[in-house]
Amino acid sequence: MTDPQDARPGEPAPTTFESPLVDAPPPVRARLLTEQRAERGLFEPTSATAVVDEPTHDRLLRALLGRQRLALGTGRRERLVDWVGTVLIVVLAAVTRLQNLGRPGSLVFDETYYVKDAFTLGRLGFEAQWPPDPNPAFEAGNVETYLHTAAYVVHPQVGKWLISLGMDLGGGATSSAAWRLANAVVGILAVLLIIRIARRLFASTPMGLVAGLLFAVDGAAIVHSRVALLDQYVMFFALVAFGCLVMDREWARRRLAGRVASILGAGGSVDRYGPRLGFRWWRLAAGVSLGLACGSKWSGLYFVAAFGLLTVLWDLSARRRAGIGRWWEDALVVDGLPAFLQIVPTAVLVYVATWWSWFATPGAWGRQWAAQNPGQGVTWLPEALRSFVQYHVQMWNFHTGLTTEHSYRSNPIGWIIQWRPTSFYWNPQGETTQAITSLGNPLLWWLAALAIVAVVVFGVTRRDWRALAVLSGTIAGWLPWVVTYDSTQRTVFTFYTIAFAPWVVLTLVYVGVIGLEHTENRPAARRKVVWAIAAVVAAILAVSAIFYPLWTAQPVPFQFWRHVMVLRNWI
């Protein structure tokens, strides 16, 4: 995979480099070797990379990162646009997510499970049972009716702990706004993350801002920021992990450039193998975040697999472009094995650690299973872990056998075009109504569905690493459901798409990035691309403005609701 930002229209992207020291006369070689400088990058260099040959090092950096990425953020005007634009978009995200957050004052859709579970988890250390029909009392402020016996729940605890924290910080469980505060904060932070990630991914401040703006106004992102469900946390922690891996890619390539240049400058060779890069802290951070994603919902496992493969492919490409002879073997042994050890075991350990209150609370569901069933289960494990494994077996059986009929059950194939969105709330009152429909901005998602096809083509024809990057989240968050649906017939819903919604936005924005790069030296054509991007963004903003009342339970005339919900499948 190449970085097309180092190529110009009509020219092939570079695939290798030539050291300026090769074939240089001894006096010239000696002079070049004395003109050395410290490596400048995302981190200060180690002693192994502190002194490098400048021309070789710069040539390697251009080959590995591209000119535009190296120049990102170097201009004062660009930095001003970056931070002003970021602040304005984050403020917009905050307004759309926090305004009247407590509306409606009743438990919405699966909030009936997660809010009450979060409340008792914070109080007792486990999710407790409730008496029959507890919602009216809970919604009225009588939140202490829970029983002191554990309830059987089938999702991990991270998201519920965050909802509980939001309730503590937002005024307590008697406030419907407090139920949703953590989701809203996470939704705002996700917009900020997308701006920073897209800016670095595309080496473009304006397109980073466009990506953040589109996510700020998307319906799926807004709804899940205003309703206390768990899928929001899968999205957020997967997005954090992705951002860490993007940072790791850049850091690793800077480190690789420095160390390869040091080897060549000292008269060495990389004809067979290249240097080790040292410990990858960004990669470890990705493993931690992926463990938290799995600790929110098990669907985070798909992101572990997709992102682990993605980062290894990036390393393969880097060593090949650095001119290392046996790049594939070198990358798999030197980078791939450590990548597995830094991501997978880390994610597993973090996931287990997120159950700390379950281990610490004797009254938690299934906590005493091993003591009550001696000789059963995985007998070589300690009792606590044996009970933990058995609980997870029960959870697995529940999830794989869930085939209950539901009016908003949907086939995953239609998720990418929001074919059958989920109604979270519906409250008709005479000639007015209130609704919360988990429906992504239709224009954005329809265009993104087309963009996926274009990006696959771009990725193959341009050998562009960014194509796989922007598709990776959609591959992880959507394809497993599509592939397994026919065989399992599991009850699933379109609102699961929030988990990969950021990558839907990145995919659409990437098409605009390609258009800008392709017309870089043709001002007239470039202006057309800019106007086309502006028109698309304006149209998406207009659609969001129309749908916003139906994402936020605003009272609207019934006829308005009927005119906006133009497709029968949306009702």
PDB file of C-alpha atoms in Angstrom, residues 75-86:
ATOM      1  CA  GLY A  75       1.213  26.911   8.825  1.00  0.00           C
ATOM      2  CA  ARG A  76      -0.177  29.484  11.266  1.00  0.00           C
ATOM      3  CA  ARG A  77      -3.367  29.984   9.257  1.00  0.00           C
ATOM      4  CA  GLU A  78      -3.982  26.263   9.083  1.00  0.00           C
ATOM      5  CA  ARG A  79      -3.590  25.912  12.852  1.00  0.00           C
ATOM      6  CA  LEU A  80      -6.013  28.786  13.411  1.00  0.00           C
ATOM      7  CA  VAL A  81      -8.616  27.247  11.101  1.00  0.00           C
ATOM      8  CA  ASP A  82      -8.067  23.899  12.783  1.00  0.00           C
ATOM      9  CA  TRP A  83      -8.713  25.027  16.329  1.00  0.00           C
ATOM     10  CA  VAL A  84     -11.465  27.552  15.596  1.00  0.00           C
ATOM     11  CA  GLY A  85     -13.277  25.048  13.398  1.00  0.00           C
ATOM     12  CA  THR A  86     -12.840  22.292  15.971  1.00  0.00           C
TER      13      THR A  86
END
